[in-house]
Short mmCIF file of C-alpha atoms (C1' of nucleotides) in Angstrom, two decimals:
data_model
loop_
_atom_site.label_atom_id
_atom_site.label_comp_id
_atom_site.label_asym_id
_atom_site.label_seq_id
_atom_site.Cartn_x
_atom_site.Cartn_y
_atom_site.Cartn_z
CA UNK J 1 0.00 0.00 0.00
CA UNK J 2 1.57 3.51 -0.76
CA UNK J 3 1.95 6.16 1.81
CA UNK J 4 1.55 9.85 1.18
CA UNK J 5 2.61 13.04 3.47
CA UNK J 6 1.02 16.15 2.23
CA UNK J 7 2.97 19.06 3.57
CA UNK J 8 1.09 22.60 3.48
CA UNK J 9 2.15 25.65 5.16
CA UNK J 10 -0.18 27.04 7.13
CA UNK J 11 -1.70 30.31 6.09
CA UNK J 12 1.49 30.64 4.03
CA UNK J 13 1.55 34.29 2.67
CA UNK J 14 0.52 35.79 6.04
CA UNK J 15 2.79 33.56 8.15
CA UNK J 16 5.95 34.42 6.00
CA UNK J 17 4.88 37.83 6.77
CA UNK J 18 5.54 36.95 10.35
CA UNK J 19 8.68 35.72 10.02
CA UNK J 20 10.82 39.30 10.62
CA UNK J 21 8.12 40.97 12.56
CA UNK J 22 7.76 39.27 16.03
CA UNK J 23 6.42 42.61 16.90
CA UNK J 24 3.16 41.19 14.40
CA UNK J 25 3.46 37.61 16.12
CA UNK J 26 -0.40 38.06 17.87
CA UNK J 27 -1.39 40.74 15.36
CA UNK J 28 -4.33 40.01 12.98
CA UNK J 29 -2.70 40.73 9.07
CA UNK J 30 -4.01 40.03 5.61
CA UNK J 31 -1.88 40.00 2.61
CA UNK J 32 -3.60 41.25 -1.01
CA UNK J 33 -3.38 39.78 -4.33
CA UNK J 34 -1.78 41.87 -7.01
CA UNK J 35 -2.71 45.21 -7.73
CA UNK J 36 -3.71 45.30 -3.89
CA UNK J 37 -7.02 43.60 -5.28
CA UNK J 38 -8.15 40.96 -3.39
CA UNK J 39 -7.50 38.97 0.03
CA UNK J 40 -4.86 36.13 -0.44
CA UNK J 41 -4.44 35.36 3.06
CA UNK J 42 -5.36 36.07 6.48
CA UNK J 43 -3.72 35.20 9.29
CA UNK J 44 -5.52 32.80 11.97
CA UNK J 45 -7.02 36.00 13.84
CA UNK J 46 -8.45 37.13 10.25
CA UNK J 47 -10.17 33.89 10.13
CA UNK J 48 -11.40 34.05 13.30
CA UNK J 49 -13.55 37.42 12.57
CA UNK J 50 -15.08 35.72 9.30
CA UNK J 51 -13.18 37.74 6.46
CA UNK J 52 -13.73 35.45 3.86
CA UNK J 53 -10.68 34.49 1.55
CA UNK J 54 -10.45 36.68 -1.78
CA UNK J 55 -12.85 39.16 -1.23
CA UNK J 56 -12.33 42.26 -2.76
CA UNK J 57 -10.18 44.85 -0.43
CA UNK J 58 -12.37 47.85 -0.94
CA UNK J 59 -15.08 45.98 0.05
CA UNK J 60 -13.53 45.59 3.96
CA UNK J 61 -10.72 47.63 3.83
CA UNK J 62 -12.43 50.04 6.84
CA UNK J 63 -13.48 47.21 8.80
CA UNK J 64 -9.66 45.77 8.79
CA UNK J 65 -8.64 49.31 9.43
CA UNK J 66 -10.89 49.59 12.34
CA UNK J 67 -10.12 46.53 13.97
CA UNK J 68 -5.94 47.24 13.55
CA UNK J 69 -5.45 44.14 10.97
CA UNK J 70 -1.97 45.03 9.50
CA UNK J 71 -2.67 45.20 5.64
CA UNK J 72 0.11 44.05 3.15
CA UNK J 73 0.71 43.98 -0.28
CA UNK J 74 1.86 40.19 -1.90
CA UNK J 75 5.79 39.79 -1.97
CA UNK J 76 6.14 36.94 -4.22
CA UNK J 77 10.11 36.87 -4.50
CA UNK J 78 10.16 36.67 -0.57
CA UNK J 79 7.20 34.08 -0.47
CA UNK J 80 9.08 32.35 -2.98
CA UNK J 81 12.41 32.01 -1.10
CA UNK J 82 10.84 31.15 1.76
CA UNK J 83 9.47 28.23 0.33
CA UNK J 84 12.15 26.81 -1.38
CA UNK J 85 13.01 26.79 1.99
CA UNK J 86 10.50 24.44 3.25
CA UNK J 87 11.19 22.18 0.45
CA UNK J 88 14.69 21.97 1.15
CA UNK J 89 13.84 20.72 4.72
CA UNK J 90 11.36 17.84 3.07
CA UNK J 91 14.48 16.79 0.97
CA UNK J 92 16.86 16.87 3.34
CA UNK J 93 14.38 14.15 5.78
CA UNK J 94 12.47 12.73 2.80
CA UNK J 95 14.36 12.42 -0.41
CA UNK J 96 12.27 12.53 -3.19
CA UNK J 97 9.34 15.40 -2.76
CA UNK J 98 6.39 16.20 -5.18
CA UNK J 99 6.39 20.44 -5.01
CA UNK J 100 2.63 20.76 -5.65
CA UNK J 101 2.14 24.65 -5.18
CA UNK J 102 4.40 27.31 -3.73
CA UNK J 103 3.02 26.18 0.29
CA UNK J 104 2.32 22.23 -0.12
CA UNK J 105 4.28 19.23 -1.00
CA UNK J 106 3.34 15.67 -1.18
CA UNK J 107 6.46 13.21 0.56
CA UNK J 108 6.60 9.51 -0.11
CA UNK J 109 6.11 7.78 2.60
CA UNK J 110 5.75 4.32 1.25
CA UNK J 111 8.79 2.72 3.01
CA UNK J 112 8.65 4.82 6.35
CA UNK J 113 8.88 2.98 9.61
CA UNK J 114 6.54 5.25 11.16
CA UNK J 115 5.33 8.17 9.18
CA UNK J 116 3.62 9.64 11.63
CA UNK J 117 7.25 9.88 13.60
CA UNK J 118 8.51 10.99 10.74
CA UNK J 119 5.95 14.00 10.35
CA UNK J 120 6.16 15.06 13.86
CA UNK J 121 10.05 15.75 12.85
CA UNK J 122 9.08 17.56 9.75
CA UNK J 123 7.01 19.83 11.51
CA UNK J 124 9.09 20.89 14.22
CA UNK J 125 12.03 21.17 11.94
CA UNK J 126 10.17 23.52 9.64
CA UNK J 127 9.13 25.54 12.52
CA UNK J 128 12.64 26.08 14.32
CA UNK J 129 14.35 26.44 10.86
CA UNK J 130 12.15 27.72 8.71
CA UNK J 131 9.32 29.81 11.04
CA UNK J 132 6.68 28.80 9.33
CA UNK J 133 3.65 26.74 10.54
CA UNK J 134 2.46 23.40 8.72
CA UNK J 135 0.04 20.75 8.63
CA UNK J 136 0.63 17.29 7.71
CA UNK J 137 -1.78 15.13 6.70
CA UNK J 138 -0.64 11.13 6.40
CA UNK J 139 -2.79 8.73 4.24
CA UNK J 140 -3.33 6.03 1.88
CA UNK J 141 -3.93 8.14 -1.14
CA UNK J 142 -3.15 12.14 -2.26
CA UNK J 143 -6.65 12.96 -2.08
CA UNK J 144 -7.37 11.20 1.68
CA UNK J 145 -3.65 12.86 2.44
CA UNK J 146 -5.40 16.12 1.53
CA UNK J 147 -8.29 15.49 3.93
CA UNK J 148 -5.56 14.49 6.35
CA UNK J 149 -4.05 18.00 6.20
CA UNK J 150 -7.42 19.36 6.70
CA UNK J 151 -8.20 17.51 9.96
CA UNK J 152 -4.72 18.34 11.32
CA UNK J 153 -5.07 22.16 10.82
CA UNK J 154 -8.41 22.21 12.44
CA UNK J 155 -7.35 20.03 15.09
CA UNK J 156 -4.90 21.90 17.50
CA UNK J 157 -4.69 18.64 20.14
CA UNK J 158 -2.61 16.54 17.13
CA UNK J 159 0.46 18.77 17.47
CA UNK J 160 -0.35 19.51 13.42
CA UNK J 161 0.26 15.78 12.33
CA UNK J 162 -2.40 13.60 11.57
CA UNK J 163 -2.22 9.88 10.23
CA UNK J 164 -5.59 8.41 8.30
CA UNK J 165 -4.08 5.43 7.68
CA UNK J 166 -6.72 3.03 9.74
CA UNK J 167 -9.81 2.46 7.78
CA UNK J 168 -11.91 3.11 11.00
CA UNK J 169 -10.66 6.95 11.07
CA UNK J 170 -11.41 7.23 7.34
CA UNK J 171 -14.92 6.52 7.59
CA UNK J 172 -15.06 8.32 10.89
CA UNK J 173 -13.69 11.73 9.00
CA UNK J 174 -15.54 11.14 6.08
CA UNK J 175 -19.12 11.24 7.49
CA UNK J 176 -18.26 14.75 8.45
CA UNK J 177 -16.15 16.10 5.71
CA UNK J 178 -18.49 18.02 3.48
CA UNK J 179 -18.24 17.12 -0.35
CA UNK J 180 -17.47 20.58 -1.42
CA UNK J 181 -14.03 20.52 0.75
CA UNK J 182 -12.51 17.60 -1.38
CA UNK J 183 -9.39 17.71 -3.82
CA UNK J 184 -11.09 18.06 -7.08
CA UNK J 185 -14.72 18.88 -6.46
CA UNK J 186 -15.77 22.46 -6.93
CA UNK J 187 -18.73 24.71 -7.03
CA UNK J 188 -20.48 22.96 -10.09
CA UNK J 189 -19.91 19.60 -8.84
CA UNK J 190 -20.78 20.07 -5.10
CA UNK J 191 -23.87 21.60 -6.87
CA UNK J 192 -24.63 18.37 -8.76
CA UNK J 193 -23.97 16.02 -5.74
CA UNK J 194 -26.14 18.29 -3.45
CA UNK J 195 -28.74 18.20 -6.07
CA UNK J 196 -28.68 14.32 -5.51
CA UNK J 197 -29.07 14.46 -2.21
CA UNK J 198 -25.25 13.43 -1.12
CA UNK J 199 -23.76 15.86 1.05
CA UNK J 200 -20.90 14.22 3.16
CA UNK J 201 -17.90 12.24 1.58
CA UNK J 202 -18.85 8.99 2.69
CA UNK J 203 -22.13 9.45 0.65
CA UNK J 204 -19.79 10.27 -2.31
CA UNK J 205 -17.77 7.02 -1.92
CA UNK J 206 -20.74 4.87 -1.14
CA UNK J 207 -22.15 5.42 -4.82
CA UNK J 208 -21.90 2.95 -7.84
CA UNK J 209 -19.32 3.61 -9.89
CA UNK J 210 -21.50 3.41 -12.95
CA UNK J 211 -23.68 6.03 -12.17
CA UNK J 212 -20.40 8.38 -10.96
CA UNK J 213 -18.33 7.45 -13.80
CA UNK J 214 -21.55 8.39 -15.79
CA UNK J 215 -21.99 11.55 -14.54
CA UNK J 216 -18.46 12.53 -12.98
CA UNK J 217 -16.32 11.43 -15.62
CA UNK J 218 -13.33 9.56 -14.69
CA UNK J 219 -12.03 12.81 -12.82
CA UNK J 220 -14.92 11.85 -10.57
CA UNK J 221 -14.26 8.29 -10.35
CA UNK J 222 -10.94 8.80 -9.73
CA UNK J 223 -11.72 11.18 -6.80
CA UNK J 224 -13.78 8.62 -5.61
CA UNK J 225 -11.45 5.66 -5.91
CA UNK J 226 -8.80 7.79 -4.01
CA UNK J 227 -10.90 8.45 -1.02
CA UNK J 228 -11.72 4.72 -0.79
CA UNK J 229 -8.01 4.52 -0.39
CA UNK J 230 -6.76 3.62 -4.02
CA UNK J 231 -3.67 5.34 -4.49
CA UNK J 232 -4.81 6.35 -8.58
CA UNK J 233 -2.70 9.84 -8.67
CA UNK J 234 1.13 9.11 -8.51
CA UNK J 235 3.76 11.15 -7.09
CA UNK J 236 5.63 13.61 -9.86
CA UNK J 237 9.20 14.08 -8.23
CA UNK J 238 10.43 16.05 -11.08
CA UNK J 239 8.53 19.06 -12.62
CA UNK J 240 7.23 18.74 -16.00
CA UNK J 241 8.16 21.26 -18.33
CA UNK J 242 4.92 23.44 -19.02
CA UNK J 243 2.30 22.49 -21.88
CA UNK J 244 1.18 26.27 -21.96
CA UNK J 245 2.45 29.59 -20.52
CA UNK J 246 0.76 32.68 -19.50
CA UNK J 247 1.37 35.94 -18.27
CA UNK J 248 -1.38 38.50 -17.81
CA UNK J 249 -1.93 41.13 -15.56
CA UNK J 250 -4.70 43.75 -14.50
CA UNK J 251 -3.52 47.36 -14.78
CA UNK J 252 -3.40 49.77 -12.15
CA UNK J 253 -5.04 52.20 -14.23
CA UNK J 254 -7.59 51.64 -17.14
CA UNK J 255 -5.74 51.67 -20.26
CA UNK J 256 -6.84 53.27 -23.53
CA UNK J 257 -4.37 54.04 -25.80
CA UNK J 258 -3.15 51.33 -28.59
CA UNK J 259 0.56 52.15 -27.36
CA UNK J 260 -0.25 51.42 -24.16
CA UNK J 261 -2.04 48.53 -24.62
CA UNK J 262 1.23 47.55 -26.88
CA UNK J 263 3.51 48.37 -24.26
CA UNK J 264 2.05 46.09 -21.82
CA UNK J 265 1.52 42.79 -24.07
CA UNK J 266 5.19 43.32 -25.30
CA UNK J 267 6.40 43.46 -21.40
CA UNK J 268 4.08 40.24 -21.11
CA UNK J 269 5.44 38.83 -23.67
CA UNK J 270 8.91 39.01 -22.44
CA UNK J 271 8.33 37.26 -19.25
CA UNK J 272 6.61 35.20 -21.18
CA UNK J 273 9.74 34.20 -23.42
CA UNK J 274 11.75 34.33 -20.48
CA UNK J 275 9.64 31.13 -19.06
CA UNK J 276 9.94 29.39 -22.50
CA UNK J 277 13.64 29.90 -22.59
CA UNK J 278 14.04 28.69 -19.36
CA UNK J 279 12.31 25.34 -20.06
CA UNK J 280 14.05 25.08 -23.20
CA UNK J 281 11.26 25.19 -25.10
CA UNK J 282 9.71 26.96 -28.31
CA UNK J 283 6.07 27.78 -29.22
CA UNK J 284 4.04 27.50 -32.20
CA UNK J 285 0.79 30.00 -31.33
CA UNK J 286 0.76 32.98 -29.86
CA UNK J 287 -2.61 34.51 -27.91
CA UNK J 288 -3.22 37.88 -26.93
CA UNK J 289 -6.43 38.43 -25.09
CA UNK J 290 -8.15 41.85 -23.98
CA UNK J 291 -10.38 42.79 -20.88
CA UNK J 292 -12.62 45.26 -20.11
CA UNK J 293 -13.68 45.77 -16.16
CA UNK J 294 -16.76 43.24 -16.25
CA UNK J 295 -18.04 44.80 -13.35
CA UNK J 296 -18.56 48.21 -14.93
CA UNK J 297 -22.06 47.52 -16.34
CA UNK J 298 -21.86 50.56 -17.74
CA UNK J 299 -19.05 50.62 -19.45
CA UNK J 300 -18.28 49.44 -22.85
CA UNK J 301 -17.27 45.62 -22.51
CA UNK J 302 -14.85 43.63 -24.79
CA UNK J 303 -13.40 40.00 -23.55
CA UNK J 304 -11.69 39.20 -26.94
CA UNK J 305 -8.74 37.27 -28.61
CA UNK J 306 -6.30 36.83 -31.05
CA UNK J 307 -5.09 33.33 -32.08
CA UNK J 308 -1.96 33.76 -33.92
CA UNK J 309 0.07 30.67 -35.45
CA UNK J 310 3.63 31.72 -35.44
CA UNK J 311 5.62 31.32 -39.24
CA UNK J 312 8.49 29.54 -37.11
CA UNK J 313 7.70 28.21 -33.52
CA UNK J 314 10.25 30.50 -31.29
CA UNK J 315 10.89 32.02 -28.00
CA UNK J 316 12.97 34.62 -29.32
CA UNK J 317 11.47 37.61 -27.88
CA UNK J 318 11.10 39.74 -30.78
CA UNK J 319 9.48 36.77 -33.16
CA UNK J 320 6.89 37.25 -30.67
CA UNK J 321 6.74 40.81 -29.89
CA UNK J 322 6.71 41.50 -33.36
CA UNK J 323 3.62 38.80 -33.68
CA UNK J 324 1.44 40.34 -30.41
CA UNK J 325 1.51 43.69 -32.26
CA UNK J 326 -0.27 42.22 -35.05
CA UNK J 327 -2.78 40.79 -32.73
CA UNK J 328 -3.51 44.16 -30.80
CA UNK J 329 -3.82 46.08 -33.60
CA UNK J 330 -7.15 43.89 -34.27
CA UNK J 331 -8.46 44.18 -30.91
CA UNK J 332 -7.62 47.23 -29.81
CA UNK J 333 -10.80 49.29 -30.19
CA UNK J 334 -11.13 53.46 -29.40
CA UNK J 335 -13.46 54.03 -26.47
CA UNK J 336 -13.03 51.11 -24.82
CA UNK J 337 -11.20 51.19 -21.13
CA UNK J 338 -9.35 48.03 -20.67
CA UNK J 339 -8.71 46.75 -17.41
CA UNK J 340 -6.74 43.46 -18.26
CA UNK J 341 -4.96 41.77 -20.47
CA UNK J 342 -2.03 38.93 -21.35
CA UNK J 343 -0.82 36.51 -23.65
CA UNK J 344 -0.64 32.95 -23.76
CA UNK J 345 1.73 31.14 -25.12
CA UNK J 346 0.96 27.10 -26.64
CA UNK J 347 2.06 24.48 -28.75
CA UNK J 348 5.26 24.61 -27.04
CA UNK J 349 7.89 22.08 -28.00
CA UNK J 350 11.70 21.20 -27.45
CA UNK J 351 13.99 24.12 -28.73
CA UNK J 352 16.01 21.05 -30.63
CA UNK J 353 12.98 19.67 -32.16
CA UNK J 354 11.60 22.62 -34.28
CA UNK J 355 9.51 22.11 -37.79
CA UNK J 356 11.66 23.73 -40.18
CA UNK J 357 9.67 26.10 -42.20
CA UNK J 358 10.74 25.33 -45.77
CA UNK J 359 10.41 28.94 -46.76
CA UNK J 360 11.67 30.71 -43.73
CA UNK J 361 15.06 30.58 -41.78
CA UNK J 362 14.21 29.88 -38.48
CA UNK J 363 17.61 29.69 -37.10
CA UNK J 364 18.66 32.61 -35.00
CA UNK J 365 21.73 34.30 -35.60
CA UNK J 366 24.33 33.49 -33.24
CA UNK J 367 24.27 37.72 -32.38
CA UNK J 368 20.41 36.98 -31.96
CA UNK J 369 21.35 34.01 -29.51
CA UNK J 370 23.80 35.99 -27.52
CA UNK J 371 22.23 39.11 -26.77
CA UNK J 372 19.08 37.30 -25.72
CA UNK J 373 21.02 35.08 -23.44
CA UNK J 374 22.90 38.21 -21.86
CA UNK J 375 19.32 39.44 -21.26
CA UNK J 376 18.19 36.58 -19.55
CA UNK J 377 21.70 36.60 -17.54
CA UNK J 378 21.27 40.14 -16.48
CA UNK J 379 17.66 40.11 -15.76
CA UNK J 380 18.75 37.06 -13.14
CA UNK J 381 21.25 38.59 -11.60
CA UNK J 382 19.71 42.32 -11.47
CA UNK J 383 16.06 41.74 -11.23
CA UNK J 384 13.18 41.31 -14.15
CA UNK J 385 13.10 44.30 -16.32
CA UNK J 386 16.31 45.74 -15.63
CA UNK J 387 16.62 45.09 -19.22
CA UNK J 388 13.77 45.25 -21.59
CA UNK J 389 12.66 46.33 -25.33
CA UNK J 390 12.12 49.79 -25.71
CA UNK J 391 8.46 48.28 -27.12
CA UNK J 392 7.61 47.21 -23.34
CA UNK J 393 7.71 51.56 -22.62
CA UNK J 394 9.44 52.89 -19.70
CA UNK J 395 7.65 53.82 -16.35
CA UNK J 396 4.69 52.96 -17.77
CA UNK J 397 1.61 54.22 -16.09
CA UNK J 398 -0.53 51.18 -15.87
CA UNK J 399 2.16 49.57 -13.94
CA UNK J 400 0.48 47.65 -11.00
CA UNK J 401 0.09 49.26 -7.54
CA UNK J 402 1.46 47.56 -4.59
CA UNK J 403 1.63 50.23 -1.60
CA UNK J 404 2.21 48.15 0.80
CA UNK J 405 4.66 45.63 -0.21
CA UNK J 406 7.01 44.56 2.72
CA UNK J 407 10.82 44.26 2.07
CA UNK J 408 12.47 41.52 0.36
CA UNK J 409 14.39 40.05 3.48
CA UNK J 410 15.93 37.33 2.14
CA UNK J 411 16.78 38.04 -1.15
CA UNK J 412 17.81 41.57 -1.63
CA UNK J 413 20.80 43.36 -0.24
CA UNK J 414 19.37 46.47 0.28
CA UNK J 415 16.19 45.47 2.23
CA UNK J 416 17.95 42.95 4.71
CA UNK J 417 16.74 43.45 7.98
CA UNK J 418 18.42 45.49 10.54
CA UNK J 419 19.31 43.99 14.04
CA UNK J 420 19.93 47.00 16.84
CA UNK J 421 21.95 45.47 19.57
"C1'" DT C 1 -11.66 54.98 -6.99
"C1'" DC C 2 -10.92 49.83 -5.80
"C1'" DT C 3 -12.76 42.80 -7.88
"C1'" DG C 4 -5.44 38.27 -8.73
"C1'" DG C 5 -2.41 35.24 -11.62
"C1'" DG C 6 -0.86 30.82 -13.44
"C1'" DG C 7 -1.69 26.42 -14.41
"C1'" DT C 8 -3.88 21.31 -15.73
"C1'" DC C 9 -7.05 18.07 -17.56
"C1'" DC C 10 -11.22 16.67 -19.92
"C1'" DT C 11 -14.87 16.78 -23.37
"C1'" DA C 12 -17.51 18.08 -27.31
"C1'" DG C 13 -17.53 19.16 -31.81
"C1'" DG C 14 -15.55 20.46 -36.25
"C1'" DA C 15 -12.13 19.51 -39.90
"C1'" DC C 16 -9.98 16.31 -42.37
"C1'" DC C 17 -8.57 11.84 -44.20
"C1'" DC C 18 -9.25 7.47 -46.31
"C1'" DT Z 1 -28.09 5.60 -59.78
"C1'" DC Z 2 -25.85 5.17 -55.64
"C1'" DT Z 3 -23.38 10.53 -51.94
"C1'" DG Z 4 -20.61 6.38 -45.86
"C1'" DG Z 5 -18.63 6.12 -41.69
"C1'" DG Z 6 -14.85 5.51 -38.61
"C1'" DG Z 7 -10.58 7.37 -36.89
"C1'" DT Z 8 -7.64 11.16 -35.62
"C1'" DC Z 9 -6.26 15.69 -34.80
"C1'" DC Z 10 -7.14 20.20 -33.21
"C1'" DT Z 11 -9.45 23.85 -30.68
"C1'" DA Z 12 -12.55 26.14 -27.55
"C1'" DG Z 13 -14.50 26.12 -23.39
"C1'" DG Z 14 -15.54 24.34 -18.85
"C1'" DA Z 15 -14.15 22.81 -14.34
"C1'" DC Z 16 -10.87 22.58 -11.13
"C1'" DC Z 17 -6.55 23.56 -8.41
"C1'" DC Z 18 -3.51 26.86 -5.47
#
DNA sequence: TCTGGGGTCCTAGGACCC
DNA sequence: TCTGGGGTCCTAGGACCC
């Protein structure tokens, strides 16, 4: 029978938030999405007073105020260190480790002595080292692992470890777990189930296959199967290289000018590259998509796209810059105020396995080659965008907001925190 | 004034081929 | 005169995840 760990940091954003502020250690905070949009995370004390996760800031941004929650901006580089972090503490006790989002991992625990031993270790390790909190969650299969997790983060009294692995405690947490809180069931199909009548997980897994399979899909079946303890999703220990890659972003400001609108795909499209590169990979279509702000009824509305299919497939910035500008010139539109947009890159393939096209060269120049890999080089070393084509603008004025950004501790010189002794 | 970003997988249906 | 049908590939869109 195989073993999993699921590993997930407890309120991850807010509690790396906590990390260099002791003076926050019993303070309610929230962090925001980009843009200062929505709430990503609340600390426990958030919770507690029933601000519900991504709700819009505006919407409770005087009640947060009034109560002294301590607001912050998202910090992904510093969210992002501190996680590799975390990982690097699974490795070091676990070996191989399936990184599953940037606050959970899965372990194998397979040939473990005693996993839950094991876990207790993990968490206190990741605590003193790390200062983050985490739930682990020990089962049979990934999805029971992930009802594990839940039960241990709800559950003070099991020190934040909690082992499923007796059949008698699986039913016993199913009965109660509610369908709509299990890996791979959302709104639409915890709208279906209710609709039938089943309402707990144990209903779920006590229906025919058949009828599931029937009306689930095997997504459904499989979710099912996994909570009666058949391990059907496998671990990934190394990460796949991507099948498609997007970058998008919502401006700061609407945007309504064609060279603004330009400026921003082109600086989309570079991070975009920059991801391709990375993987070693090349694409084959290109799409640009445009939003207007859906919730200005008023407004005029546009949620429109552009497929293009490149001449070569590439992930040489300007083959693709050059393409995107095609693209927004046919959805750009006068009058309209656009709110959002991105591109999304597909058809990707191997860099060494390109279709020649008979009529065009698709072979980059070994100038082209160089100065893109100095770009990628410098943009490492110096931070995105200290280098960029003078098509992505400069200071431009949609650029997101983020006020209240804390400092990048751990990986920036300048913003290192200060110790008065 | 103010509503995130980045992914995966699956299915249905059309295009195309033989 | 008779005008098929199955297989495969691709794409768009939906549902879900964090």
């Amino acid at each position: 029978m195989a073993i999993y760990g699921l590993v997930d940091c407890n309120n991850f954003y807010a509690s790396c938030e906590k990390i260099f502020r002791p003076d926050l250690a019993n303070t309610p905070i929230v962090v925001l999405s980009n843009n200062d949009g929505c709430v990503v995370a609340r600390s426990s004390e958030v919770k507690k007073l029933g601000i519900p996760a991504g709700i819009p800031y505006f919407k409770v941004k005087h009640q947060l105020e009034s109560i002294g929650v301590k607001i912050f901006s998202s910090n992904y580089t510093f969210y992002g260190d501190i996680s590799n972090r975390v990982m690097s503490v699974l490795r070091e006790y676990t070996g191989e480790i399936e990184i599953y989002s940037i606050d959970e991992a899965f372990i194998d625990l397979t040939t473990t002595p005693k996993p839950e031993n094991l876990g207790k270790l993990l968490h206190s390790k990741i605590s003193q080292g790390v200062g983050v909190p985490v739930s682990i969650g020990i089962a049979s299969s990934k999805t029971l692992a992930k009802v594990a997790t839940d039960v241990a983060k709800k559950n003070p009294q099991y020190g934040g470890v909690y082992s499923m692995l007796d059949k008698n405690s699986v039913n016993n947490i199913l009965k109660d777990f509610p369908v709509s809180k299990i890996w791979g069931v959302g709104p639409q199909t915890t709208k279906f189930l209710n609709n039938h009548s089943i309402f707990t997980a144990l209903e779920f897994i006590n229906c025919e296959d058949d009828w599931i399979r029937k009306n689930l899909k095997i997504l459904g079946l499989k979710t099912v199967w996994e909570l009666r303890g058949r391990d059907c999703i496998t671990m990934e220990t190394s990460p796949k290289n991507k099948k498609s890659i997007l970058s998008s972003r919502s401006f700061g400001q609407p945007v309504t000018s064609q060279k603004q609108l330009q400026q921003a795909i082109s600086s989309y499209i570079a991070i975009a590259c920059k991801k391709l590169r990375s993987q070693k990979s090349v694409a084959n279509y290109l799409h640009v998509f445009v939003r207007t702000n859906k919730h200005k009824k008023h407004e005029l509305q546009q949620h429109s796209s552009q497929l293009i299919r490149l001449q070569t497939a590439s992930n040489y910035t300007p083959d693709l810059t050059k393409a995107s500008q095609e693209a927004v010139t046919k959805l750009f539109q006068p009058g309209y105020k656009y709110k959002k947009a991105g591109v999304v890159l597909t058809g990707l393939h191997p860099e060494n396995q390109v279709q020649e096209n008979l009529f065009i060269p698709s072979e980059k120049t070994p100038k082209q080659n160089k100065a893109i890999a100095v770009l990628d080089r410098m943009n490492n070393r110096f931070g995105r965008n200290k280098i960029t084509l003078a098509s992505s603008g400069i200071k431009p004025k949609w650029i997101m907001r983020c006020e209240l950004r804390s400092n990048q501790y751990t990986t920036n010189w300048q913003e290192i925190p200060n110790i008065k002794i």
